[in-house]
mmCIF file of C-alpha atoms and ligand atoms in Angstrom:
data_model
loop_
_atom_site.group_PDB
_atom_site.id
_atom_site.type_symbol
_atom_site.label_atom_id
_atom_site.label_comp_id
_atom_site.label_asym_id
_atom_site.label_seq_id
_atom_site.Cartn_x
_atom_site.Cartn_y
_atom_site.Cartn_z
ATOM 1 C CA UNK D 142 12.941 94.430 3.401
ATOM 2 C CA UNK D 143 13.240 90.698 3.227
ATOM 3 C CA UNK D 144 13.991 90.654 -0.466
ATOM 4 C CA UNK D 145 16.626 93.372 -0.016
ATOM 5 C CA UNK D 146 18.366 91.206 2.537
ATOM 6 C CA UNK D 147 18.238 88.261 0.232
ATOM 7 C CA UNK D 148 19.826 90.373 -2.468
ATOM 8 C CA UNK D 149 22.708 91.275 -0.216
ATOM 9 C CA UNK D 150 23.254 87.622 0.639
ATOM 10 C CA UNK D 151 23.145 86.735 -3.015
ATOM 11 C CA UNK D 152 25.721 89.424 -3.773
ATOM 12 C CA UNK D 153 28.047 88.183 -1.053
ATOM 13 C CA UNK D 154 27.638 84.662 -2.338
ATOM 14 C CA UNK D 155 28.548 85.726 -5.883
ATOM 15 C CA UNK D 156 31.513 87.688 -4.604
ATOM 16 C CA UNK D 157 32.821 84.743 -2.620
ATOM 17 C CA UNK D 158 32.219 82.357 -5.491
ATOM 18 C CA UNK D 159 34.354 84.587 -7.687
ATOM 19 C CA UNK D 160 37.165 84.585 -5.138
ATOM 20 C CA UNK D 161 36.915 80.809 -4.825
ATOM 21 C CA UNK D 162 37.431 80.490 -8.580
ATOM 22 C CA UNK D 163 40.390 82.913 -8.374
ATOM 23 C CA UNK D 164 38.528 85.385 -10.572
ATOM 24 C CA UNK D 165 39.466 89.004 -10.143
ATOM 25 C CA UNK D 166 37.189 91.619 -8.681
ATOM 26 C CA UNK D 167 36.886 94.618 -11.006
ATOM 27 C CA UNK D 168 35.981 98.234 -10.131
ATOM 28 C CA UNK D 169 32.322 98.031 -11.118
ATOM 29 C CA UNK D 170 31.708 94.635 -9.511
ATOM 30 C CA UNK D 171 29.762 94.483 -6.282
ATOM 31 C CA UNK D 172 32.068 94.076 -3.281
ATOM 32 C CA UNK D 173 31.570 94.118 0.491
ATOM 33 C CA UNK D 174 32.061 97.567 2.018
ATOM 34 C CA UNK D 175 34.788 96.167 4.267
ATOM 35 C CA UNK D 176 36.698 94.733 1.298
ATOM 36 C CA UNK D 177 36.602 98.141 -0.382
ATOM 37 C CA UNK D 178 37.696 99.886 2.807
ATOM 38 C CA UNK D 179 40.529 97.444 3.427
ATOM 39 C CA UNK D 180 41.844 97.867 -0.108
ATOM 40 C CA UNK D 181 41.533 101.639 -0.221
ATOM 41 C CA UNK D 182 43.599 101.742 2.953
ATOM 42 C CA UNK D 183 46.165 99.247 1.708
ATOM 43 C CA UNK D 184 46.582 100.595 -1.831
ATOM 44 C CA UNK D 185 46.766 104.235 -0.752
ATOM 45 C CA UNK D 186 49.337 103.380 1.921
ATOM 46 C CA UNK D 187 51.291 101.499 -0.698
ATOM 47 C CA UNK D 188 51.128 104.544 -3.010
ATOM 48 C CA UNK D 189 52.215 106.894 -0.224
ATOM 49 C CA UNK D 190 55.170 104.594 0.508
ATOM 50 C CA UNK D 191 56.380 104.864 -3.073
ATOM 51 C CA UNK D 192 56.115 108.653 -2.968
ATOM 52 C CA UNK D 193 57.672 109.174 0.469
ATOM 53 C CA UNK D 194 60.250 106.534 -0.464
ATOM 54 C CA UNK D 195 61.660 108.964 -3.031
ATOM 55 C CA UNK D 196 63.008 111.189 -0.261
ATOM 56 C CA UNK D 197 65.726 109.064 1.382
ATOM 57 C CA UNK D 198 67.197 108.233 -2.037
ATOM 58 C CA UNK D 199 66.544 111.647 -3.563
ATOM 59 C CA UNK D 200 68.794 112.900 -0.785
ATOM 60 C CA UNK D 201 71.809 111.351 -2.559
ATOM 61 C CA UNK D 202 71.143 112.162 -6.227
ATOM 62 C CA UNK D 203 73.334 115.264 -6.232
ATOM 63 C CA UNK D 204 76.071 113.440 -4.319
ATOM 64 C CA UNK D 205 76.229 110.184 -6.285
ATOM 65 C CA UNK D 206 79.899 109.245 -6.744
ATOM 66 C CA UNK D 207 79.826 109.012 -10.555
ATOM 67 C CA UNK D 208 77.753 109.985 -13.562
ATOM 68 C CA UNK D 209 76.685 106.357 -14.011
ATOM 69 C CA UNK D 210 75.476 106.069 -10.422
ATOM 70 C CA UNK D 211 73.690 109.402 -10.686
ATOM 71 C CA UNK D 212 71.793 108.395 -13.828
ATOM 72 C CA UNK D 213 70.816 105.074 -12.271
ATOM 73 C CA UNK D 214 69.632 106.612 -9.020
ATOM 74 C CA UNK D 215 67.680 109.274 -10.869
ATOM 75 C CA UNK D 216 65.971 106.617 -13.001
ATOM 76 C CA UNK D 217 65.165 104.559 -9.924
ATOM 77 C CA UNK D 218 63.637 107.454 -8.020
ATOM 78 C CA UNK D 219 61.632 108.375 -11.122
ATOM 79 C CA UNK D 220 60.334 104.790 -11.258
ATOM 80 C CA UNK D 221 59.181 105.091 -7.635
ATOM 81 C CA UNK D 222 57.197 108.213 -8.560
ATOM 82 C CA UNK D 223 55.601 106.163 -11.332
ATOM 83 C CA UNK D 224 54.771 103.351 -8.911
ATOM 84 C CA UNK D 225 53.047 105.838 -6.647
ATOM 85 C CA UNK D 226 50.957 107.108 -9.549
ATOM 86 C CA UNK D 227 49.953 103.614 -10.761
ATOM 87 C CA UNK D 228 48.814 102.840 -7.240
ATOM 88 C CA UNK D 229 46.900 106.095 -6.721
ATOM 89 C CA UNK D 230 44.997 105.281 -9.921
ATOM 90 C CA UNK D 231 44.228 101.774 -8.672
ATOM 91 C CA UNK D 232 42.892 103.206 -5.405
ATOM 92 C CA UNK D 233 40.871 105.841 -7.267
ATOM 93 C CA UNK D 234 39.071 103.071 -9.135
ATOM 94 C CA UNK D 235 37.530 102.166 -5.753
ATOM 95 C CA UNK D 236 35.970 105.586 -5.409
ATOM 96 C CA UNK D 237 38.407 107.728 -3.442
ATOM 97 C CA UNK D 238 39.831 110.877 -5.053
ATOM 98 C CA UNK D 239 43.507 111.665 -5.325
ATOM 99 C CA UNK D 240 43.055 114.915 -3.388
ATOM 100 C CA UNK D 241 41.493 112.957 -0.549
ATOM 101 C CA UNK D 242 44.392 110.514 -0.426
ATOM 102 C CA UNK D 243 46.993 113.278 -0.481
ATOM 103 C CA UNK D 244 45.098 115.030 2.264
ATOM 104 C CA UNK D 245 45.168 111.904 4.405
ATOM 105 C CA UNK D 246 48.914 111.633 3.886
ATOM 106 C CA UNK D 247 49.560 115.266 4.709
ATOM 107 C CA UNK D 248 47.426 115.259 7.861
ATOM 108 C CA UNK D 249 48.907 111.992 9.107
ATOM 109 C CA UNK D 250 45.605 110.125 8.823
ATOM 110 C CA UNK D 251 47.196 107.706 6.345
ATOM 111 C CA UNK D 252 50.380 105.809 6.981
ATOM 112 C CA UNK D 253 53.224 104.750 4.714
ATOM 113 C CA UNK D 254 55.951 102.161 5.118
ATOM 114 C CA UNK D 255 57.982 102.899 8.254
ATOM 115 C CA UNK D 256 61.227 102.017 6.532
ATOM 116 C CA UNK D 257 61.318 105.477 4.944
ATOM 117 C CA UNK D 258 61.492 107.113 8.346
ATOM 118 C CA UNK D 259 65.124 106.077 8.696
ATOM 119 C CA UNK D 260 67.839 108.488 7.520
ATOM 120 C CA UNK D 261 70.271 107.832 4.650
ATOM 121 C CA UNK D 262 73.619 108.701 6.179
ATOM 122 C CA UNK D 263 76.165 107.417 3.663
ATOM 123 C CA UNK D 264 76.396 106.468 -0.003
ATOM 124 C CA UNK D 265 76.339 102.803 1.047
ATOM 125 C CA UNK D 266 72.755 103.385 2.197
ATOM 126 C CA UNK D 267 71.804 103.659 -1.491
ATOM 127 C CA UNK D 268 73.176 100.170 -1.901
ATOM 128 C CA UNK D 269 71.439 98.801 1.177
ATOM 129 C CA UNK D 270 68.102 100.352 0.226
ATOM 130 C CA UNK D 271 68.078 99.027 -3.329
ATOM 131 C CA UNK D 272 69.190 95.585 -2.246
ATOM 132 C CA UNK D 273 67.258 95.102 1.008
ATOM 133 C CA UNK D 274 64.376 97.572 1.009
ATOM 134 C CA UNK D 275 63.447 97.062 -2.636
ATOM 135 C CA UNK D 276 64.206 93.370 -2.134
ATOM 136 C CA UNK D 277 61.701 93.118 0.704
ATOM 137 C CA UNK D 278 59.176 95.199 -1.232
ATOM 138 C CA UNK D 279 59.565 92.908 -4.249
ATOM 139 C CA UNK D 280 58.865 89.855 -2.082
ATOM 140 C CA UNK D 281 55.566 91.429 -1.085
ATOM 141 C CA UNK D 282 54.768 92.777 -4.539
ATOM 142 C CA UNK D 283 55.380 89.492 -6.323
ATOM 143 C CA UNK D 284 52.700 88.015 -4.096
ATOM 144 C CA UNK D 285 50.389 90.952 -4.794
ATOM 145 C CA UNK D 286 50.517 90.289 -8.542
ATOM 146 C CA UNK D 287 47.910 87.646 -7.690
ATOM 147 C CA UNK D 288 45.858 89.823 -5.370
ATOM 148 C CA UNK D 289 42.105 89.605 -5.914
ATOM 149 C CA UNK D 290 41.470 93.214 -6.980
ATOM 150 C CA UNK D 291 42.162 93.557 -10.724
ATOM 151 C CA UNK D 292 43.559 97.110 -10.944
ATOM 152 C CA UNK D 293 45.861 96.486 -7.965
ATOM 153 C CA UNK D 294 47.127 93.211 -9.427
ATOM 154 C CA UNK D 295 47.792 94.814 -12.820
ATOM 155 C CA UNK D 296 49.667 97.719 -11.236
ATOM 156 C CA UNK D 297 51.794 95.155 -9.402
ATOM 157 C CA UNK D 298 52.703 93.307 -12.595
ATOM 158 C CA UNK D 299 53.987 96.544 -14.088
ATOM 159 C CA UNK D 300 55.795 97.502 -10.888
ATOM 160 C CA UNK D 301 57.498 94.130 -10.480
ATOM 161 C CA UNK D 302 58.894 94.370 -13.990
ATOM 162 C CA UNK D 303 60.461 97.707 -13.123
ATOM 163 C CA UNK D 304 61.684 96.673 -9.675
ATOM 164 C CA UNK D 305 64.187 94.085 -10.781
ATOM 165 C CA UNK D 306 66.799 96.659 -11.730
ATOM 166 C CA UNK D 307 66.277 98.495 -8.443
ATOM 167 C CA UNK D 308 67.463 95.571 -6.390
ATOM 168 C CA UNK D 309 70.362 94.695 -8.667
ATOM 169 C CA UNK D 310 71.749 98.226 -8.779
ATOM 170 C CA UNK D 311 71.681 98.307 -4.969
ATOM 171 C CA UNK D 312 73.465 95.004 -4.626
ATOM 172 C CA UNK D 313 76.023 96.159 -7.173
ATOM 173 C CA UNK D 314 76.769 99.271 -5.086
ATOM 174 C CA UNK D 315 77.236 97.091 -1.994
ATOM 175 C CA UNK D 316 79.396 94.598 -3.834
ATOM 176 C CA UNK D 317 81.682 97.333 -5.187
ATOM 177 C CA UNK D 318 82.058 98.897 -1.737
ATOM 178 C CA UNK D 319 82.546 95.546 -0.012
ATOM 179 C CA UNK D 320 85.399 94.660 -2.350
ATOM 180 C CA UNK D 321 86.979 98.112 -2.102
ATOM 181 C CA UNK D 322 89.230 99.623 0.575
ATOM 182 C CA UNK D 323 88.865 98.727 4.251
ATOM 183 C CA UNK D 324 86.993 101.978 4.803
ATOM 184 C CA UNK D 325 84.607 101.276 1.939
ATOM 185 C CA UNK D 326 83.948 97.791 3.189
ATOM 186 C CA UNK D 327 83.261 99.173 6.642
ATOM 187 C CA UNK D 328 80.826 101.654 5.166
ATOM 188 C CA UNK D 329 78.987 98.814 3.436
ATOM 189 C CA UNK D 330 78.845 96.747 6.633
ATOM 190 C CA UNK D 331 77.600 99.752 8.597
ATOM 191 C CA UNK D 332 74.784 100.315 6.104
ATOM 192 C CA UNK D 333 73.862 96.638 6.272
ATOM 193 C CA UNK D 334 73.830 96.825 10.074
ATOM 194 C CA UNK D 335 71.455 99.759 10.066
ATOM 195 C CA UNK D 336 69.095 98.533 7.316
ATOM 196 C CA UNK D 337 68.895 94.810 8.068
ATOM 197 C CA UNK D 338 66.405 94.938 10.927
ATOM 198 C CA UNK D 339 64.163 97.703 9.551
ATOM 199 C CA UNK D 340 63.991 95.657 6.320
ATOM 200 C CA UNK D 341 62.724 92.634 8.250
ATOM 201 C CA UNK D 342 60.171 94.913 9.931
ATOM 202 C CA UNK D 343 58.807 95.871 6.502
ATOM 203 C CA UNK D 344 56.820 92.630 6.439
ATOM 204 C CA UNK D 345 54.752 93.896 9.349
ATOM 205 C CA UNK D 346 53.881 92.475 12.762
ATOM 206 C CA UNK D 347 54.098 88.758 13.499
ATOM 207 C CA UNK D 348 51.131 86.777 12.239
ATOM 208 C CA UNK D 349 49.577 86.434 15.692
ATOM 209 C CA UNK D 350 49.779 90.223 16.161
ATOM 210 C CA UNK D 351 48.284 91.019 12.785
ATOM 211 C CA UNK D 352 44.481 90.825 13.016
ATOM 212 C CA UNK D 353 43.883 92.317 9.538
ATOM 213 C CA UNK D 354 46.001 89.652 7.923
ATOM 214 C CA UNK D 355 43.557 86.818 8.366
ATOM 215 C CA UNK D 356 40.741 88.704 6.662
ATOM 216 C CA UNK D 357 43.103 89.825 3.881
ATOM 217 C CA UNK D 358 44.025 86.218 3.189
ATOM 218 C CA UNK D 359 40.389 85.143 3.229
ATOM 219 C CA UNK D 360 39.647 87.804 0.604
ATOM 220 C CA UNK D 361 42.749 86.773 -1.333
ATOM 221 C CA UNK D 362 44.127 90.287 -1.059
ATOM 222 C CA UNK D 363 47.189 88.679 0.496
ATOM 223 C CA UNK D 364 48.270 85.206 -0.529
ATOM 224 C CA UNK D 365 50.900 84.655 2.140
ATOM 225 C CA UNK D 366 51.359 85.835 5.714
ATOM 226 C CA UNK D 367 53.846 88.379 7.054
ATOM 227 C CA UNK D 368 55.945 85.695 8.707
ATOM 228 C CA UNK D 369 56.031 83.502 5.617
ATOM 229 C CA UNK D 370 57.272 86.367 3.453
ATOM 230 C CA UNK D 371 59.792 87.471 6.073
ATOM 231 C CA UNK D 372 61.184 83.947 6.351
ATOM 232 C CA UNK D 373 61.586 83.685 2.594
ATOM 233 C CA UNK D 374 63.358 87.029 2.487
ATOM 234 C CA UNK D 375 65.852 85.938 5.154
ATOM 235 C CA UNK D 376 66.409 82.617 3.418
ATOM 236 C CA UNK D 377 67.298 84.215 0.119
ATOM 237 C CA UNK D 378 69.277 87.167 1.487
ATOM 238 C CA UNK D 379 71.743 85.486 3.842
ATOM 239 C CA UNK D 380 73.766 83.921 1.024
ATOM 240 C CA UNK D 381 73.794 87.272 -0.796
ATOM 241 C CA UNK D 382 75.341 88.853 2.292
ATOM 242 C CA UNK D 383 77.968 86.144 2.567
ATOM 243 C CA UNK D 384 78.788 86.232 -1.137
ATOM 244 C CA UNK D 385 80.101 89.786 -0.903
ATOM 245 C CA UNK D 386 81.998 89.136 2.321
ATOM 246 C CA UNK D 387 79.704 90.964 4.724
ATOM 247 C CA UNK D 388 78.152 89.682 7.943
ATOM 248 C CA UNK D 389 74.459 89.483 8.830
ATOM 249 C CA UNK D 390 74.062 91.641 11.956
ATOM 250 C CA UNK D 391 72.207 88.909 13.844
ATOM 251 C CA UNK D 392 74.047 86.492 16.128
ATOM 252 C CA UNK D 393 71.083 84.152 16.157
ATOM 253 C CA UNK D 394 71.139 83.522 12.416
ATOM 254 C CA UNK D 395 71.530 79.791 11.860
ATOM 255 C CA UNK D 396 70.541 77.312 9.176
ATOM 256 C CA UNK D 397 67.761 75.041 10.358
ATOM 257 C CA UNK D 398 67.717 71.854 8.312
ATOM 258 C CA UNK D 399 64.369 70.749 9.723
ATOM 259 C CA UNK D 400 62.472 73.799 8.465
ATOM 260 C CA UNK D 401 64.702 74.218 5.421
ATOM 261 C CA UNK D 402 65.320 77.830 6.330
ATOM 262 C CA UNK D 403 67.239 80.117 8.649
ATOM 263 C CA UNK D 404 66.409 80.727 12.262
ATOM 264 C CA UNK D 405 66.876 84.364 13.114
ATOM 265 C CA UNK D 406 66.769 86.649 16.122
ATOM 266 C CA UNK D 407 63.817 88.530 17.544
ATOM 267 C CA UNK D 408 62.920 91.826 15.934
ATOM 268 C CA UNK D 409 62.862 94.847 18.237
ATOM 269 C CA UNK D 410 59.085 95.320 18.192
ATOM 270 C CA UNK D 411 59.225 98.334 20.506
ATOM 271 C CA UNK D 412 61.247 100.128 17.859
ATOM 272 C CA UNK D 413 58.810 98.942 15.199
ATOM 273 C CA UNK D 414 55.782 100.400 17.012
ATOM 274 C CA UNK D 415 57.622 103.595 17.916
ATOM 275 C CA UNK D 416 58.291 104.309 14.249
ATOM 276 C CA UNK D 417 54.790 103.240 13.160
ATOM 277 C CA UNK D 418 53.295 105.627 15.709
ATOM 278 C CA UNK D 419 55.181 108.537 14.179
ATOM 279 C CA UNK D 420 58.225 108.805 16.428
ATOM 280 C CA UNK D 421 60.936 107.382 14.208
ATOM 281 C CA UNK D 422 64.031 109.376 13.309
ATOM 282 C CA UNK D 423 62.552 111.076 10.219
ATOM 283 C CA UNK D 424 58.724 110.860 10.389
ATOM 284 C CA UNK D 425 58.221 114.585 10.855
ATOM 285 C CA UNK D 426 60.822 115.642 8.297
ATOM 286 C CA UNK D 427 59.361 113.336 5.620
ATOM 287 C CA UNK D 428 55.838 114.711 5.949
ATOM 288 C CA UNK D 429 57.067 118.285 6.211
ATOM 289 C CA UNK D 430 59.044 117.877 2.970
ATOM 290 C CA UNK D 431 56.017 116.309 1.254
ATOM 291 C CA UNK D 432 53.689 119.130 2.300
ATOM 292 C CA UNK D 433 56.242 121.729 1.253
ATOM 293 C CA UNK D 434 56.596 120.290 -2.237
ATOM 294 C CA UNK D 435 52.817 119.993 -2.563
ATOM 295 C CA UNK D 436 52.307 123.622 -1.566
ATOM 296 C CA UNK D 437 55.110 124.873 -3.758
ATOM 297 C CA UNK D 438 53.566 123.042 -6.700
ATOM 298 C CA UNK D 439 50.127 124.564 -6.165
ATOM 299 C CA UNK D 440 50.706 127.398 -8.638
ATOM 300 C CA UNK D 441 51.503 124.870 -11.377
ATOM 301 C CA UNK D 442 48.199 123.070 -10.866
ATOM 302 C CA UNK D 443 46.327 126.375 -10.714
ATOM 303 C CA UNK D 444 47.955 127.600 -13.924
ATOM 304 C CA UNK D 445 47.259 124.311 -15.705
ATOM 305 C CA UNK D 446 43.648 124.519 -14.582
ATOM 306 C CA UNK D 447 43.273 128.082 -15.786
ATOM 307 C CA UNK D 448 44.865 127.202 -19.115
ATOM 308 C CA UNK D 449 42.530 124.248 -19.611
ATOM 309 C CA UNK D 450 39.508 126.367 -18.717
ATOM 310 C CA UNK D 451 40.509 129.073 -21.156
ATOM 311 C CA UNK D 452 40.941 126.519 -23.937
ATOM 312 C CA UNK D 453 37.544 124.995 -23.204
ATOM 313 C CA UNK D 454 35.942 128.448 -23.410
ATOM 314 C CA UNK D 455 37.511 129.296 -26.752
ATOM 315 C CA UNK D 456 36.415 125.928 -28.093
ATOM 316 C CA UNK D 457 32.849 126.460 -26.872
ATOM 317 C CA UNK D 458 32.689 129.990 -28.352
ATOM 318 C CA UNK B 117 38.694 123.668 -6.814
ATOM 319 C CA UNK B 118 41.748 125.562 -8.025
ATOM 320 C CA UNK B 119 44.136 123.026 -6.589
ATOM 321 C CA UNK B 120 42.785 120.006 -8.415
ATOM 322 C CA UNK B 121 44.864 117.220 -9.895
ATOM 323 C CA UNK B 122 43.196 117.515 -13.295
ATOM 324 C CA UNK B 123 40.772 115.004 -14.747
ATOM 325 C CA UNK B 124 41.365 111.285 -15.157
ATOM 326 C CA UNK B 125 42.429 109.904 -18.572
ATOM 327 C CA UNK B 126 42.690 106.288 -19.650
ATOM 328 C CA UNK B 127 45.890 105.378 -21.483
ATOM 329 C CA UNK B 128 46.177 102.914 -24.376
ATOM 330 C CA UNK B 129 49.532 101.855 -25.781
ATOM 331 C CA UNK B 130 50.395 100.310 -29.107
ATOM 332 C CA UNK B 131 53.466 98.214 -28.408
ATOM 333 C CA UNK B 132 54.561 97.830 -32.061
ATOM 334 C CA UNK B 133 53.332 99.207 -35.380
ATOM 335 C CA UNK B 134 50.503 96.995 -36.581
ATOM 336 C CA UNK B 135 49.473 95.898 -33.090
ATOM 337 C CA UNK B 136 46.192 96.937 -31.476
ATOM 338 C CA UNK B 137 46.236 99.531 -28.704
ATOM 339 C CA UNK B 138 45.988 97.998 -25.263
ATOM 340 C CA UNK B 139 44.825 99.571 -22.029
ATOM 341 C CA UNK B 140 47.807 100.395 -19.792
ATOM 342 C CA UNK B 141 46.337 102.418 -16.926
ATOM 343 C CA UNK B 142 45.365 105.988 -16.239
ATOM 344 C CA UNK B 143 46.850 109.427 -15.625
ATOM 345 C CA UNK B 144 45.723 112.789 -14.345
ATOM 346 C CA UNK B 145 46.116 115.804 -16.614
ATOM 347 C CA UNK B 146 44.510 119.140 -17.344
ATOM 348 C CA UNK B 147 44.423 119.001 -21.141
ATOM 349 C CA UNK B 148 45.119 116.802 -24.188
ATOM 350 C CA UNK B 149 48.744 117.714 -24.527
ATOM 351 C CA UNK B 150 49.564 117.237 -20.858
ATOM 352 C CA UNK B 151 47.679 113.944 -20.854
ATOM 353 C CA UNK B 152 49.847 112.647 -23.721
ATOM 354 C CA UNK B 153 53.060 113.801 -22.060
ATOM 355 C CA UNK B 154 52.128 112.408 -18.668
ATOM 356 C CA UNK B 155 51.130 109.108 -20.253
ATOM 357 C CA UNK B 156 54.478 108.935 -22.038
ATOM 358 C CA UNK B 157 56.409 109.710 -18.848
ATOM 359 C CA UNK B 158 54.414 107.274 -16.783
ATOM 360 C CA UNK B 159 53.851 104.320 -19.089
ATOM 361 C CA UNK B 160 56.636 104.489 -21.662
ATOM 362 C CA UNK B 161 59.913 104.726 -19.767
ATOM 363 C CA UNK B 162 61.223 101.469 -21.234
ATOM 364 C CA UNK B 163 60.246 101.632 -24.909
ATOM 365 C CA UNK B 164 56.857 100.073 -24.191
ATOM 366 C CA UNK B 165 55.180 101.704 -27.139
ATOM 367 C CA UNK B 166 55.166 103.266 -30.577
ATOM 368 C CA UNK B 167 51.831 105.035 -30.266
ATOM 369 C CA UNK B 168 49.624 106.353 -27.479
ATOM 370 C CA UNK B 169 45.943 107.104 -27.082
ATOM 371 C CA UNK B 170 44.627 109.082 -24.137
ATOM 372 C CA UNK B 171 40.884 109.290 -23.558
ATOM 373 C CA UNK B 172 39.060 111.228 -20.818
ATOM 374 C CA UNK B 173 37.811 108.478 -18.496
ATOM 375 C CA UNK B 174 34.393 110.120 -18.458
ATOM 376 C CA UNK B 175 34.093 109.570 -22.235
ATOM 377 C CA UNK B 176 34.263 105.798 -21.945
ATOM 378 C CA UNK B 177 30.980 103.943 -22.056
ATOM 379 C CA UNK B 178 31.188 100.523 -20.464
ATOM 380 C CA UNK B 179 28.809 97.605 -20.115
ATOM 381 C CA UNK B 180 28.142 96.732 -16.537
ATOM 382 C CA UNK B 181 29.364 93.560 -14.821
ATOM 383 C CA UNK B 182 25.815 92.371 -14.084
ATOM 384 C CA UNK B 183 25.392 92.112 -17.844
ATOM 385 C CA UNK B 184 27.923 89.349 -18.063
ATOM 386 C CA UNK B 185 25.130 86.865 -18.758
ATOM 387 C CA UNK B 186 22.281 88.539 -20.587
ATOM 388 C CA UNK B 187 24.160 91.201 -22.538
ATOM 389 C CA UNK B 188 26.469 88.714 -24.210
ATOM 390 C CA UNK B 189 23.919 85.928 -24.368
ATOM 391 C CA UNK B 190 23.006 86.333 -28.054
ATOM 392 C CA UNK B 191 26.448 85.081 -29.042
ATOM 393 C CA UNK B 192 26.314 81.909 -26.967
ATOM 394 C CA UNK B 193 23.685 80.037 -28.954
ATOM 395 C CA UNK B 194 25.136 80.750 -32.395
ATOM 396 C CA UNK B 195 27.621 77.957 -32.699
ATOM 397 C CA UNK B 196 27.256 78.144 -36.467
ATOM 398 C CA UNK B 197 29.468 81.254 -36.340
ATOM 399 C CA UNK B 198 32.410 78.987 -35.611
ATOM 400 C CA UNK B 199 34.156 76.942 -38.305
ATOM 401 C CA UNK B 200 34.050 73.788 -36.193
ATOM 402 C CA UNK B 201 30.257 73.713 -36.646
ATOM 403 C CA UNK B 202 30.703 72.485 -40.231
ATOM 404 C CA UNK B 203 31.797 69.076 -41.444
ATOM 405 C CA UNK B 204 33.885 68.662 -44.566
ATOM 406 C CA UNK B 205 34.880 65.416 -46.301
ATOM 407 C CA UNK B 206 37.959 63.660 -44.964
ATOM 408 C CA UNK B 207 41.191 64.666 -46.653
ATOM 409 C CA UNK B 208 40.141 68.248 -47.397
ATOM 410 C CA UNK B 209 42.859 70.646 -46.255
ATOM 411 C CA UNK B 210 43.458 74.395 -46.522
ATOM 412 C CA UNK B 211 39.943 75.151 -45.410
HETATM 413 FE FE1 LIG Y 525 58.585 100.914 -6.115
HETATM 414 FE FE1 LIG Y 526 61.840 100.149 -6.224
#
């Protein structure tokens, strides 16, 4: 009994020593059960976000205003599917199956980023999403390239490479609209108004309201806090808004020389928690669409299974 | 188990002819052909490769992390396998 306990302590010590040296934790390495649990939750939620995130943009593929825009949007949405798959694989390396993760998504046991529970009402929303939503996601994902779990970090490196076009194509859409007719400019401003605050919410609760954060930083899963990332996002985005002649929908936005960053207004946290708890504008529709596509694809998986089994039999015979 | 996602395959990409294949990640697929196609769709959307290997994950035999010391030990004490172990007279080049 005693020696077993010692072993556990030794293992924890080794694990922490590795983190201290900024060495990555790999799938077969010993890790604390809580570390594994935290990461399975985080990576699977991240994967679900990529997959559910295809819906608000997929909504506009058939209505893109030109062939060029359609090709770009299609390629972007396809990339998001890929991101979901990279991340499911990373989570699977921690010992959860893909079926289990999909089940958790479909039953509501697992969450995904709340931003995708907002509707995409106009073409300008494609611009706002690429620019702001992918922009905020990139901020987080750049940090996660140095996360302590190897497969997650490597998936992030690949994802970040692919993300850069996502943000630029969105900003380009906004820029074109903002320098178009009065109506087009208004459409761009309206999209910015609707997506600005939900984008800031993407970084999660304030640091003092985010109990998991501290542990995640200790384990080097996260390298920066929610508020730090949110501040950086605001700092870099304000000038992008101004450059294309739009207005940040926040009266409190003001350069603060002392902190070398912008002050900004208070996020509506009631709205944030309402959407997180499943009562945003599109929560139910998103999950319903996901379940529908999963069920309608069942015959494909069954047929592929049967085909593989048949081939195995003929080979064995 | 009719509604499975297929088995897990590890994907290796050769970025250019002449280069070694490098691990890229994994995919789910039901057979060889689907594994190759899925790997292409997932890992080669931006001309990342000229050749692909897919291997059922279950076929890979790996050393375990605890072996990091003992398993690789035999190489540590054989410094004479490295060229710097040997001295040559001053002025000798191309060696
Ligand atoms: Fe993505
Ligand atoms: Fe993206």
